[in-house]
XYZ file of N, CA, C and O in Angstrom:
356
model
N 7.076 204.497 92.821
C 6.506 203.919 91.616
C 7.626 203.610 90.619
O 7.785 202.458 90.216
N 8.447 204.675 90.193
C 9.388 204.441 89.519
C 10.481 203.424 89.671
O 11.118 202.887 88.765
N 10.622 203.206 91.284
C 11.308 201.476 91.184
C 11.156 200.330 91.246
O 12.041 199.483 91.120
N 9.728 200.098 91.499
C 8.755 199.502 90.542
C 8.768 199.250 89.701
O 8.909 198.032 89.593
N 8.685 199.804 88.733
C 9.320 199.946 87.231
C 9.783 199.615 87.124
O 9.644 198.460 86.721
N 11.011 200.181 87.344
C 12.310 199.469 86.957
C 12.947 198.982 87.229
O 14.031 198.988 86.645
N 12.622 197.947 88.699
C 13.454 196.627 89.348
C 12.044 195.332 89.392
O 12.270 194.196 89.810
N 10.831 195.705 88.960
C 9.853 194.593 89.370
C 9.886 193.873 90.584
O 9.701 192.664 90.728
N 10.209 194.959 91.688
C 10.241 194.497 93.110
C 9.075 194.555 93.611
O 8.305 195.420 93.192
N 8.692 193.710 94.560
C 7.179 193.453 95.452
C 7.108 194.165 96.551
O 8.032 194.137 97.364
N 6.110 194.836 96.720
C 5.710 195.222 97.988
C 6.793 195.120 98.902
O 7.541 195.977 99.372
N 6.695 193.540 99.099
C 7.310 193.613 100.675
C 9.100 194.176 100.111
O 10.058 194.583 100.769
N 8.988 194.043 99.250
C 10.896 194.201 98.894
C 11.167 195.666 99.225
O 12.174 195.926 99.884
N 10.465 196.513 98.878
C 10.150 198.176 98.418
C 10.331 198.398 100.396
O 11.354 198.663 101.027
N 9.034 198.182 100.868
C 9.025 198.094 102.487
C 9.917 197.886 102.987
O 10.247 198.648 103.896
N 10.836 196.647 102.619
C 12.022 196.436 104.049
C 12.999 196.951 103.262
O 13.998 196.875 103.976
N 13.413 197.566 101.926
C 14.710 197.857 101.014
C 15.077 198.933 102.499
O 14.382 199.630 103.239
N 16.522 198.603 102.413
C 17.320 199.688 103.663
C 18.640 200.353 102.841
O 19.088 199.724 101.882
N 19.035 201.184 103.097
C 20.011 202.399 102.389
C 20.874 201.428 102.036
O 21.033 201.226 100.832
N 21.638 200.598 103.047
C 22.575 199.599 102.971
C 22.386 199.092 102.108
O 23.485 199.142 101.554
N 21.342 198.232 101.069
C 21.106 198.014 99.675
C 21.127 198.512 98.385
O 21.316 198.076 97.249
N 20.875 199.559 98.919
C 21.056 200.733 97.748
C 22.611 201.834 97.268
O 23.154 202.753 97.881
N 22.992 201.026 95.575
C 24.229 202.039 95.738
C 23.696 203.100 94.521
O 23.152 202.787 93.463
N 24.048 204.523 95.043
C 23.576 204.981 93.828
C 24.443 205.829 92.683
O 23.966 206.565 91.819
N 25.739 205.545 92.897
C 27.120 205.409 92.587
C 26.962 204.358 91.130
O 26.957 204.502 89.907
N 26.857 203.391 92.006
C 26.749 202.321 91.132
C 25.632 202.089 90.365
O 25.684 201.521 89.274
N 24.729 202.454 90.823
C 23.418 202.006 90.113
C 22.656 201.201 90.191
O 22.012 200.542 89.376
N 22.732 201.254 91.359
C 22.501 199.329 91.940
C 21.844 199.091 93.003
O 22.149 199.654 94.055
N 20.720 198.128 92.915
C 19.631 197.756 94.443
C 19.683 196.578 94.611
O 19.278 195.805 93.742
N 20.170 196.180 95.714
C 20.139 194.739 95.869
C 19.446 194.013 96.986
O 19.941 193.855 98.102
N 18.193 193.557 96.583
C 17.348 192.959 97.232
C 17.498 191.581 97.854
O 18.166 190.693 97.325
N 16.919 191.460 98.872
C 17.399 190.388 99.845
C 16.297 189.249 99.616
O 15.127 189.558 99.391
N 16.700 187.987 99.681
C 15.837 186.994 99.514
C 14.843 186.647 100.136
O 15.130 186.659 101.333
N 13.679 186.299 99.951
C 11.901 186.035 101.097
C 11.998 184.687 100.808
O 12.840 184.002 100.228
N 10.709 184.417 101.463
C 10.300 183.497 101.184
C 9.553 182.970 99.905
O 9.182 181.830 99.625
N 9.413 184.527 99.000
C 8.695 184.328 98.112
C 9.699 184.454 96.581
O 9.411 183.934 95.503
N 10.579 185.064 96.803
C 11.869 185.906 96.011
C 13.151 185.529 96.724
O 13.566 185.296 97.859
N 13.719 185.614 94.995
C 15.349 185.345 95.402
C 15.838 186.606 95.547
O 15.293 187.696 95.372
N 17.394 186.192 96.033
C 18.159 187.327 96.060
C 18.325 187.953 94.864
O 18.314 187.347 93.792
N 18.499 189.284 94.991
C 19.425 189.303 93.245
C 19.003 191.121 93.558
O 18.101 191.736 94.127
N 20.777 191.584 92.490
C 20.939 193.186 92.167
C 20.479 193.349 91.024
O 20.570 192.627 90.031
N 19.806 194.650 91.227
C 19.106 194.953 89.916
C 19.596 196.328 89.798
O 19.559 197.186 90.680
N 20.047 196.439 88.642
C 20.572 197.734 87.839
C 19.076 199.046 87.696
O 17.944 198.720 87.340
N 19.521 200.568 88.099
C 18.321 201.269 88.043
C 19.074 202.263 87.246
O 20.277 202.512 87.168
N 17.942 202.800 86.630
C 18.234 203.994 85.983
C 19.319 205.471 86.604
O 19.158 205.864 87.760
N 19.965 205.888 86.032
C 20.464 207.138 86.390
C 19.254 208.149 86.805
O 19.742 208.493 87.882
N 18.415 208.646 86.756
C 17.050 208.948 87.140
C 16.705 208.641 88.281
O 16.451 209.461 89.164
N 16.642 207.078 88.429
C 16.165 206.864 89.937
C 17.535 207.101 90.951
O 17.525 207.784 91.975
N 18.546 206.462 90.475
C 19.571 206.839 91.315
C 19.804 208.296 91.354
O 20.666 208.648 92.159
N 19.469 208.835 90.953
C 19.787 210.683 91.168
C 18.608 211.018 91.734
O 18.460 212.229 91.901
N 17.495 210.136 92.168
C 16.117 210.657 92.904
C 16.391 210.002 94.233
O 16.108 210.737 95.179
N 16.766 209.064 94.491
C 16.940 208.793 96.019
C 18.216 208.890 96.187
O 18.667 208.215 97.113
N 19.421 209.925 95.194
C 20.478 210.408 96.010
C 19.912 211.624 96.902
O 20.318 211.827 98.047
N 18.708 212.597 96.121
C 18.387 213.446 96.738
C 17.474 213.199 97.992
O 16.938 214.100 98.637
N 17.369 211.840 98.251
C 16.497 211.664 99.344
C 17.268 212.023 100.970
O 18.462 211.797 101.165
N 16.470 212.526 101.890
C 16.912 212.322 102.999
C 17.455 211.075 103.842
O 16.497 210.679 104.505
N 18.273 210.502 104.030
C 18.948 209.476 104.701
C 18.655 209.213 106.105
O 19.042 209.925 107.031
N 18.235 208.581 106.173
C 17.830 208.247 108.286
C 18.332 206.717 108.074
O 18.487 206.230 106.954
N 18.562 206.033 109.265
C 18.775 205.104 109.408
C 17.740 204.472 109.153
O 16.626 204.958 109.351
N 17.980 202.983 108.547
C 17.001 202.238 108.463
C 16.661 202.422 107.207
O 17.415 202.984 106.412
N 15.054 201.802 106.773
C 14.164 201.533 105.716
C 14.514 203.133 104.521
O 14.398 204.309 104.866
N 14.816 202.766 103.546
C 14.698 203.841 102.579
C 13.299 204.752 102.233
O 13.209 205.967 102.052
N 12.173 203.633 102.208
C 10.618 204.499 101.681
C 10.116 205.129 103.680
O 10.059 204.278 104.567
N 9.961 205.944 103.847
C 8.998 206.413 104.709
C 7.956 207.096 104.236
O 8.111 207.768 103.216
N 6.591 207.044 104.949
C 5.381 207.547 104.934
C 5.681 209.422 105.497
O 6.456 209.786 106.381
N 4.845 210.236 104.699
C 4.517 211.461 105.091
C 5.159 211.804 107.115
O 5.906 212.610 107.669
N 4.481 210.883 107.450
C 4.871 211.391 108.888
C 6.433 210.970 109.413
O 6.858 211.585 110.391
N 7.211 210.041 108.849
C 8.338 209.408 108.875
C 7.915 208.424 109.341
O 8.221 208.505 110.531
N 7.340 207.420 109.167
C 7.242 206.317 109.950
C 7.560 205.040 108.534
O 7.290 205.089 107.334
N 8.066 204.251 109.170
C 8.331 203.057 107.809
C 7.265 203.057 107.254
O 6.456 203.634 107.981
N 6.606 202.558 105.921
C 5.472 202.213 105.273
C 5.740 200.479 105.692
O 6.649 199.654 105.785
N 4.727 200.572 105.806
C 4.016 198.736 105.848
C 3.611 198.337 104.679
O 3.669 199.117 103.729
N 3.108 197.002 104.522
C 2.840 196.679 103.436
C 1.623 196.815 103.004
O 1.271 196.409 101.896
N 0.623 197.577 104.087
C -0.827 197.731 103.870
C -1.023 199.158 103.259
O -1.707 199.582 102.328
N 0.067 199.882 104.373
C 0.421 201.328 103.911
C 0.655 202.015 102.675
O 0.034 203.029 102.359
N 1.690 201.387 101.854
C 2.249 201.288 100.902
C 1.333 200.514 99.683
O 1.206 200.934 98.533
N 0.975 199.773 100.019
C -0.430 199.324 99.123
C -1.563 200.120 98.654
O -1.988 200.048 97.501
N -2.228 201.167 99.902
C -2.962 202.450 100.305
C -2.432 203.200 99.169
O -2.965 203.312 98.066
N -1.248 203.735 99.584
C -0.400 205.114 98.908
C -0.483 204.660 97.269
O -1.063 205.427 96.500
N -0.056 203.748 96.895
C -0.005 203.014 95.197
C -1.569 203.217 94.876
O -1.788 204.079 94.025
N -2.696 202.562 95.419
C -4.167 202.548 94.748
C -4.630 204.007 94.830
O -5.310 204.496 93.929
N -4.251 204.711 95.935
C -4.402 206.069 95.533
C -4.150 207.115 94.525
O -4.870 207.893 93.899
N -2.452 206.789 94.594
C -1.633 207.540 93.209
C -2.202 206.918 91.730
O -2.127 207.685 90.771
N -2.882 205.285 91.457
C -3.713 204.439 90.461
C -4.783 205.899 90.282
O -5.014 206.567 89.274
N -5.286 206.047 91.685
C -7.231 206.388 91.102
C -6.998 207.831 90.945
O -8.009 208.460 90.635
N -5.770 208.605 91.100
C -5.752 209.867 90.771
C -4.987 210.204 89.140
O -4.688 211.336 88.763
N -4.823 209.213 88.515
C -4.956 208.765 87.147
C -3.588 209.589 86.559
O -3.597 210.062 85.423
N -1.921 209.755 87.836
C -1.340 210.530 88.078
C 0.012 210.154 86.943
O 0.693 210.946 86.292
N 0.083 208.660 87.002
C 0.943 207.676 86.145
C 0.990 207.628 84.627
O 1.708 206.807 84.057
C-alpha cells in the first residue's frame, strides 16, 4: 500500500516490479514501461526503503503472496479490497 502512495504505480507495475528495480540505497524504483505507462524512477521515502530493505530477497518479483507465489494482478487486487473493507488504512 505504502508504494502506492508514494510512487502512484498501477497494479500491473507493483506485480512485475523485480529487486533489480529497486535501489534502496538510493531511494529509488524504477519502473519499466507498458503499454499503458512510461518508463520513469520514482524517488521513495526512507520508510519504504528501510521496509523492503527488511524484506526477504528471492529471485525475481519483489511483492509475493502469503504462500510465496508472485501476486497476479487479480491477486493483488483481492489483497488491496480486502485491506479497503477492513477499514485498516
Amino acid at each position: 500500500i505504502k508504494l502506492f502512495t508514494e510512487t502512484g504505480a498501477k497494479v500491473t507495475e507493483v506485480v512485475e516490479l523485480k529487486w533489480s528495480q529497486v535501489d534502496c540505497v538510493k531511494r529509488i524504483v524504477r519502473f519499466e514501461g507498458t503499454d499503458r505507462s512510461q518508463a520513469r524512477t520514482t524517488p521513495i521515502s526512507e520508510e519504504l526503503a528501510g521496509l523492503l530493505s527488511k524484506t526477504q530477497r528471492e529471485a525475481g518479483v519483489v511483492f509475493k503472496t502469503f504462500y510465496r507465489e508472485p501476486f497476479t494482478r487479480v491477486k493483488l487486487t483481492r489483497a488491496i479490497n480486502e485491506f479497503k473493507g477492513k477499514g485498516l488504512y
